[in-house]
Coordinates of C-alpha atoms in Angstrom, one line a residue:
D11 CA 165.4 131.1 71.2
R12 CA 166.0 130.7 67.4
V13 CA 163.3 133.3 66.6
A14 CA 164.6 135.8 69.1
A15 CA 168.2 135.4 67.9
V16 CA 167.1 136.9 64.5
F17 CA 164.2 139.1 65.7
V18 CA 166.1 141.3 68.2
P19 CA 168.9 142.4 66.0
L20 CA 166.4 142.9 63.2
V21 CA 164.3 145.2 65.3
L22 CA 167.3 147.2 66.5
A23 CA 168.3 147.7 62.8
V24 CA 164.8 148.8 61.9
A25 CA 164.7 151.3 64.8
A26 CA 168.1 152.7 63.6
L27 CA 166.9 153.0 60.0
T28 CA 163.6 154.7 61.3
F29 CA 165.6 157.4 63.1
L30 CA 167.9 157.9 60.2
G31 CA 165.1 158.0 57.7
W32 CA 163.0 160.7 59.5
W33 CA 166.1 162.7 60.3
L34 CA 167.6 162.6 56.8
A35 CA 164.4 162.8 54.8
G36 CA 162.5 165.4 56.9
G37 CA 165.3 167.0 58.9
D38 CA 163.3 166.2 62.1
A39 CA 165.5 164.5 64.6
Q40 CA 162.8 164.7 67.3
A41 CA 160.3 162.8 65.2
G42 CA 163.0 160.3 64.3
I43 CA 163.7 159.6 67.9
L44 CA 160.0 159.3 68.8
N45 CA 159.3 156.9 66.0
A46 CA 162.4 154.9 66.6
V47 CA 161.4 154.5 70.3
S48 CA 157.9 153.5 69.1
V49 CA 159.5 150.7 67.0
L50 CA 161.5 149.5 70.0
V51 CA 158.6 149.7 72.4
I52 CA 156.0 147.9 70.2
A53 CA 158.6 145.3 69.3
C54 CA 159.7 144.7 72.9
P55 CA 159.7 140.9 72.6
C56 CA 157.7 140.3 75.8
A57 CA 155.0 138.3 73.9
L58 CA 157.6 136.4 72.0
G59 CA 159.5 135.5 75.2
L60 CA 156.3 134.7 77.1
A61 CA 154.8 132.3 74.4
T62 CA 156.9 129.3 75.3
P63 CA 157.2 129.5 79.1
A64 CA 153.5 130.6 79.6
A65 CA 152.4 127.5 77.6
I66 CA 154.7 125.2 79.5
M67 CA 153.6 126.6 82.8
A68 CA 149.9 126.1 81.9
G69 CA 150.6 122.6 80.5
T70 CA 152.6 121.4 83.5
G71 CA 149.9 122.8 85.8
A72 CA 147.1 121.0 83.9
A73 CA 149.2 117.8 83.9
A74 CA 149.8 118.0 87.7
R75 CA 146.1 118.4 88.3
A76 CA 145.5 115.2 86.4
G77 CA 148.1 113.3 88.3
I78 CA 150.9 113.6 85.7
L79 CA 154.2 115.0 87.0
V80 CA 156.4 116.5 84.3
R81 CA 159.9 116.5 85.6
D82 CA 161.6 117.6 82.4
A83 CA 159.7 120.3 80.6
E84 CA 161.5 119.6 77.4
V85 CA 159.2 116.6 76.8
L86 CA 156.3 119.0 76.3
E87 CA 158.1 120.2 73.2
V88 CA 159.2 116.8 71.8
A89 CA 156.1 114.7 72.5
H90 CA 154.3 116.0 69.4
R91 CA 156.7 113.9 67.3
I92 CA 155.7 110.6 69.1
G93 CA 154.6 107.9 66.7
A94 CA 154.9 104.8 68.9
V95 CA 154.4 103.9 72.6
A96 CA 156.2 101.0 74.1
F97 CA 154.9 99.4 77.4
D98 CA 156.5 97.2 79.9
K99 CA 154.1 94.4 81.0
T100 CA 154.4 93.7 84.7
G101 CA 153.3 96.6 86.9
T102 CA 152.6 98.8 83.9
L103 CA 149.8 97.0 81.9
T104 CA 149.2 94.5 84.7
E105 CA 148.5 95.0 88.4
G106 CA 152.1 94.1 89.3
K107 CA 150.7 91.9 92.2
P108 CA 151.3 88.4 90.9
R109 CA 150.5 85.4 93.0
V110 CA 151.8 81.8 92.9
V111 CA 149.2 79.8 91.1
A112 CA 151.3 76.6 90.8
A113 CA 154.3 75.2 92.6
L114 CA 155.8 72.2 90.9
P115 CA 158.5 70.2 92.8
A116 CA 161.0 68.3 90.6
F117 CA 161.6 64.6 91.4
G118 CA 163.1 64.2 94.8
T119 CA 162.1 67.6 96.2
A120 CA 159.3 68.0 98.7
L121 CA 156.9 70.9 98.3
P122 CA 157.8 72.5 101.7
D123 CA 161.5 72.4 100.8
L124 CA 160.8 74.0 97.4
L125 CA 158.9 76.8 99.0
R126 CA 161.4 77.3 101.8
L127 CA 164.4 77.5 99.5
A128 CA 162.7 79.8 97.0
A129 CA 161.6 82.1 99.8
A130 CA 165.1 82.2 101.2
V131 CA 166.6 83.2 97.8
Q132 CA 164.0 85.9 97.4
A133 CA 164.3 87.3 101.0
G134 CA 164.7 91.0 101.1
S135 CA 163.8 91.5 97.4
E136 CA 161.0 94.0 96.5
H137 CA 160.3 92.4 93.1
P138 CA 156.6 91.5 92.7
L139 CA 157.5 87.8 92.0
A140 CA 159.6 87.7 95.1
R141 CA 156.8 89.0 97.2
A142 CA 154.5 86.3 95.7
V143 CA 156.9 83.5 96.5
Q144 CA 157.3 84.7 100.1
A145 CA 153.5 85.0 100.5
A146 CA 153.1 81.4 99.2
A147 CA 155.7 80.1 101.5
A148 CA 154.1 81.9 104.5
E149 CA 150.6 80.5 103.6
A150 CA 152.1 77.0 103.4
G151 CA 153.8 77.5 106.8
A152 CA 157.2 76.8 105.2
A153 CA 160.0 78.1 107.4
Q154 CA 162.2 80.5 105.5
G155 CA 165.9 79.8 105.6
A156 CA 168.8 82.2 105.7
A157 CA 170.4 83.4 102.5
Q158 CA 173.8 85.0 101.9
D159 CA 175.4 86.7 98.9
V160 CA 172.1 87.6 97.3
R161 CA 172.6 89.0 93.8
S162 CA 170.1 90.1 91.2
L163 CA 170.6 88.9 87.7
P164 CA 168.9 91.6 85.6
G165 CA 166.2 90.3 83.3
R166 CA 167.0 86.7 84.3
G167 CA 166.3 86.2 88.1
V168 CA 168.2 86.1 91.3
E169 CA 170.9 84.0 93.0
A170 CA 171.9 83.4 96.6
T171 CA 173.7 81.0 98.8
V172 CA 171.4 78.9 101.0
D173 CA 172.5 76.0 103.2
G174 CA 175.9 76.3 101.6
R175 CA 174.5 75.9 98.0
R176 CA 174.4 78.5 95.3
L177 CA 170.8 78.6 94.3
V178 CA 169.2 80.4 91.4
L179 CA 165.6 81.3 90.8
G180 CA 164.8 82.6 87.4
S181 CA 163.6 82.2 83.8
A182 CA 164.1 79.3 81.4
R183 CA 166.7 81.5 79.7
L184 CA 168.8 81.5 82.9
M185 CA 168.5 77.7 83.2
T186 CA 169.6 77.2 79.7
E187 CA 172.6 79.5 80.2
L188 CA 173.6 77.6 83.3
G189 CA 173.1 74.2 81.7
V190 CA 170.3 73.1 84.1
D191 CA 168.0 70.5 82.5
T192 CA 164.3 71.6 82.8
M193 CA 162.9 68.7 80.8
P194 CA 161.3 67.0 83.8
L195 CA 158.9 69.9 84.2
A196 CA 158.8 71.0 80.5
A197 CA 155.2 69.7 79.8
A198 CA 153.8 71.3 83.0
A199 CA 155.7 74.6 82.4
A200 CA 154.4 74.7 78.8
A201 CA 150.9 74.2 79.9
L202 CA 151.2 77.1 82.4
Q203 CA 152.7 79.3 79.8
E204 CA 149.9 78.6 77.4
D205 CA 147.5 79.7 80.1
G206 CA 149.4 83.0 80.3
R207 CA 151.4 82.2 83.4
T208 CA 154.9 83.4 84.1
V209 CA 157.2 80.5 84.9
S210 CA 160.3 80.6 87.1
Y211 CA 162.6 77.7 88.0
L212 CA 164.6 77.0 91.2
A213 CA 167.9 75.2 90.8
D214 CA 171.3 74.5 92.3
A215 CA 173.7 76.3 90.0
G216 CA 176.7 74.3 91.3
A217 CA 175.3 70.8 91.1
L218 CA 173.0 71.8 88.1
R219 CA 170.1 70.2 89.9
L220 CA 166.5 71.3 89.3
F221 CA 164.4 71.7 92.4
G222 CA 161.2 72.8 90.9
A223 CA 159.2 75.6 89.1
F224 CA 156.6 78.2 90.0
G225 CA 153.7 79.5 87.9
F226 CA 152.7 83.2 88.5
G227 CA 149.4 84.8 87.5
D228 CA 148.9 88.6 87.2
A229 CA 145.7 90.4 86.1
L230 CA 145.6 93.3 83.7
K231 CA 145.0 96.8 85.1
P232 CA 141.4 97.9 84.6
G233 CA 142.4 100.9 82.4
A234 CA 144.9 99.0 80.2
A235 CA 142.6 98.3 77.3
A236 CA 141.1 101.8 77.4
A237 CA 144.6 103.3 77.4
V238 CA 145.7 101.2 74.3
A239 CA 142.5 102.0 72.5
A240 CA 142.9 105.8 73.2
L241 CA 146.5 105.7 71.8
R242 CA 145.3 103.9 68.7
R243 CA 142.7 106.6 68.1
Q244 CA 145.5 109.1 68.3
G245 CA 147.2 107.3 65.5
L246 CA 150.0 105.8 67.6
R247 CA 151.6 102.4 67.3
T248 CA 151.5 100.4 70.5
V249 CA 154.1 97.8 71.5
M250 CA 154.6 95.6 74.6
L251 CA 158.2 94.9 75.7
T252 CA 158.5 92.2 78.3
G253 CA 161.0 89.7 79.7
D254 CA 158.3 87.1 80.2
N255 CA 157.8 84.1 78.0
P256 CA 155.8 84.4 74.8
G257 CA 152.8 82.6 76.2
S258 CA 152.4 84.9 79.1
A259 CA 153.0 87.9 76.8
R260 CA 150.4 86.8 74.3
A261 CA 147.8 86.2 77.1
A262 CA 148.3 89.6 78.6
A263 CA 148.1 91.2 75.1
A264 CA 145.1 89.2 74.0
G265 CA 142.5 91.8 75.0
L266 CA 144.5 94.9 74.3
A267 CA 144.8 94.9 70.5
L268 CA 148.5 95.8 70.6
D269 CA 150.3 96.3 67.3
E270 CA 153.4 94.3 68.4
V271 CA 154.5 92.1 71.3
V272 CA 158.2 91.4 72.0
A273 CA 158.8 88.7 74.7
E274 CA 161.8 87.4 76.5
V275 CA 163.7 90.7 76.1
L276 CA 166.5 91.7 78.5
P277 CA 166.8 95.2 79.9
D278 CA 169.4 96.3 77.3
G279 CA 167.2 94.7 74.7
K280 CA 164.4 97.0 75.6
A281 CA 166.6 100.0 74.9
A282 CA 167.5 98.4 71.6
A283 CA 163.9 97.8 70.8
V284 CA 163.2 101.5 71.5
A285 CA 166.0 102.4 69.0
R286 CA 164.5 100.1 66.4
L287 CA 161.0 101.7 66.8
R288 CA 162.6 105.1 66.3
Q289 CA 163.8 104.2 62.8
G290 CA 162.2 106.3 60.1
G291 CA 162.3 109.5 62.3
R292 CA 159.4 108.4 64.5
G293 CA 159.5 109.5 68.1
V294 CA 159.0 106.8 70.8
A295 CA 157.5 107.0 74.3
M296 CA 158.4 104.2 76.8
V297 CA 156.2 103.4 79.8
G298 CA 157.6 101.3 82.6
D299 CA 157.9 100.9 86.4
G300 CA 160.9 98.8 87.2
V301 CA 164.7 98.9 87.5
N302 CA 164.8 96.8 84.3
D303 CA 162.9 99.5 82.4
A304 CA 165.3 102.3 83.3
P305 CA 167.6 101.9 80.2
A306 CA 164.6 102.0 77.9
L307 CA 163.0 104.9 79.7
A308 CA 166.3 106.9 79.3
A309 CA 166.7 105.9 75.6
A310 CA 163.2 106.9 74.6
D311 CA 162.2 110.4 73.4
V312 CA 159.7 110.5 76.2
G313 CA 160.0 108.3 79.2
M314 CA 157.0 107.7 81.4
A315 CA 157.3 106.0 84.8
M316 CA 154.5 104.6 86.9
G317 CA 154.4 106.4 90.3
T318 CA 153.8 103.0 91.9
G319 CA 157.2 101.8 90.5
T320 CA 160.8 102.1 91.5
D321 CA 162.9 105.2 92.1
A322 CA 165.2 104.1 89.4
A323 CA 162.4 104.2 86.8
M324 CA 161.1 107.5 88.0
G325 CA 164.6 109.0 87.9
A326 CA 165.2 107.9 84.3
A327 CA 161.8 109.2 83.1
G328 CA 160.7 112.7 82.1
I329 CA 157.1 112.1 83.2
T330 CA 155.8 110.3 86.2
L331 CA 152.2 109.0 86.3
M332 CA 151.4 109.5 89.9
R333 CA 148.4 107.1 90.0
G334 CA 150.0 104.3 88.0
D335 CA 147.0 104.3 85.7
P336 CA 147.8 103.4 82.0
R337 CA 145.0 105.8 80.9
L338 CA 147.2 108.6 82.0
V339 CA 149.6 107.8 79.1
P340 CA 147.3 109.1 76.3
A341 CA 146.3 111.9 78.6
A342 CA 149.9 112.9 79.1
L343 CA 150.6 112.8 75.3
D344 CA 147.4 114.8 74.7
I345 CA 148.5 117.5 77.2
C346 CA 152.0 117.6 75.5
R347 CA 150.5 118.1 72.1
R348 CA 148.1 120.8 73.3
T349 CA 151.0 122.6 75.0
Y350 CA 153.1 122.5 71.9
A351 CA 150.2 123.8 69.8
K352 CA 149.8 126.7 72.3
I353 CA 153.5 127.5 72.0
R354 CA 153.2 127.7 68.2
Q355 CA 150.0 129.8 68.5
G356 CA 151.7 132.2 70.9
L357 CA 154.8 132.6 68.7
F358 CA 152.6 133.1 65.6
W359 CA 150.4 135.8 67.1
A360 CA 153.4 137.6 68.7
F361 CA 155.2 137.5 65.3
A362 CA 152.1 138.5 63.3
Y363 CA 151.5 141.4 65.8
N364 CA 155.1 142.7 65.3
V365 CA 154.9 142.3 61.5
L366 CA 151.8 144.6 61.6
G367 CA 152.9 147.0 64.4
I368 CA 156.5 147.7 63.5
P369 CA 155.8 149.3 60.0
L370 CA 153.1 151.4 61.6
A371 CA 155.5 152.6 64.3
A372 CA 158.2 153.3 61.7
L373 CA 155.9 155.3 59.5
G374 CA 154.9 157.5 62.5
Y375 CA 151.3 156.2 63.0
L376 CA 151.9 155.1 66.6
S377 CA 153.2 157.2 69.4
P378 CA 155.4 155.5 72.1
V379 CA 152.4 155.7 74.5
V380 CA 150.1 153.8 72.1
A381 CA 152.9 151.4 71.2
G382 CA 153.5 150.6 74.9
A383 CA 149.8 149.9 75.4
A384 CA 149.7 147.7 72.4
M385 CA 152.8 145.8 73.5
A386 CA 151.2 145.2 76.9
L387 CA 148.0 144.0 75.3
S388 CA 149.9 141.5 73.1
S389 CA 151.6 140.0 76.2
V390 CA 148.2 139.7 77.9
S391 CA 146.7 138.0 74.9
V392 CA 149.6 135.5 74.7
V393 CA 149.3 134.5 78.4
A394 CA 145.5 134.3 78.1
N395 CA 145.7 132.0 75.1
A396 CA 148.2 129.8 77.0
L397 CA 145.8 129.6 80.0
L398 CA 143.0 128.4 77.8

């Protein structure tokens, strides 16, 4: 658009000068008209106008064949500035299918009661940890109670009323905010976290009574290490942003060779972390799959959502990775860079062709017929280059 805004008025001016020059210098108005028309025909900005959309069409088509859905074509033009890629952990780098590996009742709470109450609080939730709790309760044969007033606490956990009590199931941060003492299970929770487990606590928010804790395990996706390695080969900084505890974050990142790990970060904190990574003029891509990732996906220069994630994440992202495979992240950025390169090549050749052709037309070396054929050839060449 910026090139065309200068190019079109300039060509019209050259055509007018061509007509006046031939008419005034040689007294031949007919030759002036023919040569002016030749200038207009050969400079018809078809190739210039095709360079960008043809490359974007080819790029989005290639991406779709690879399982990468580009919802916002603008990302194809901005992705070449990306200098850092931030990943969510659960469901993005990990399978997103955690299981309960430990259920720790606090003093005075029976294991079946702990499972029953936790499953009731998580009833109806689609969060991976909620499904893990419900599966563990079902395996143990614990009858699930009824819950009312269920409310999500973004980045912290969930609360609900069960048996007339306001129960909360969530992180250590949530317990600290409510004033619930987790010391009775501190040693066991610390051991789980050192093993890379995510720990959640169940408590009565009214009586400030701790019922117990759960340890969750989740495996890395098979392609996670290869994806991070490919991004590092592209010269990009890789970062993990997660609401999990530092131990779980370190365990997940151990085999990935990430440049930075930020743990215990809330949803708005992820957006702030993206803004921090952008300092110095570096573009940032964010990869996530959950509702908690939506603010960061929207704040990033390029947001990428796993197709296996939530609608909120996909709605906030410009790119959706349909297979949920982390290896599609470097592939998507590679396609974006190649597309931008084709845009630049198309604009360069279209401009170079006009720089050569316009003077020849103005000097009378090209008839309108030849100019028309050359103009068509330039359009074909730009489209063919994009399709490569």
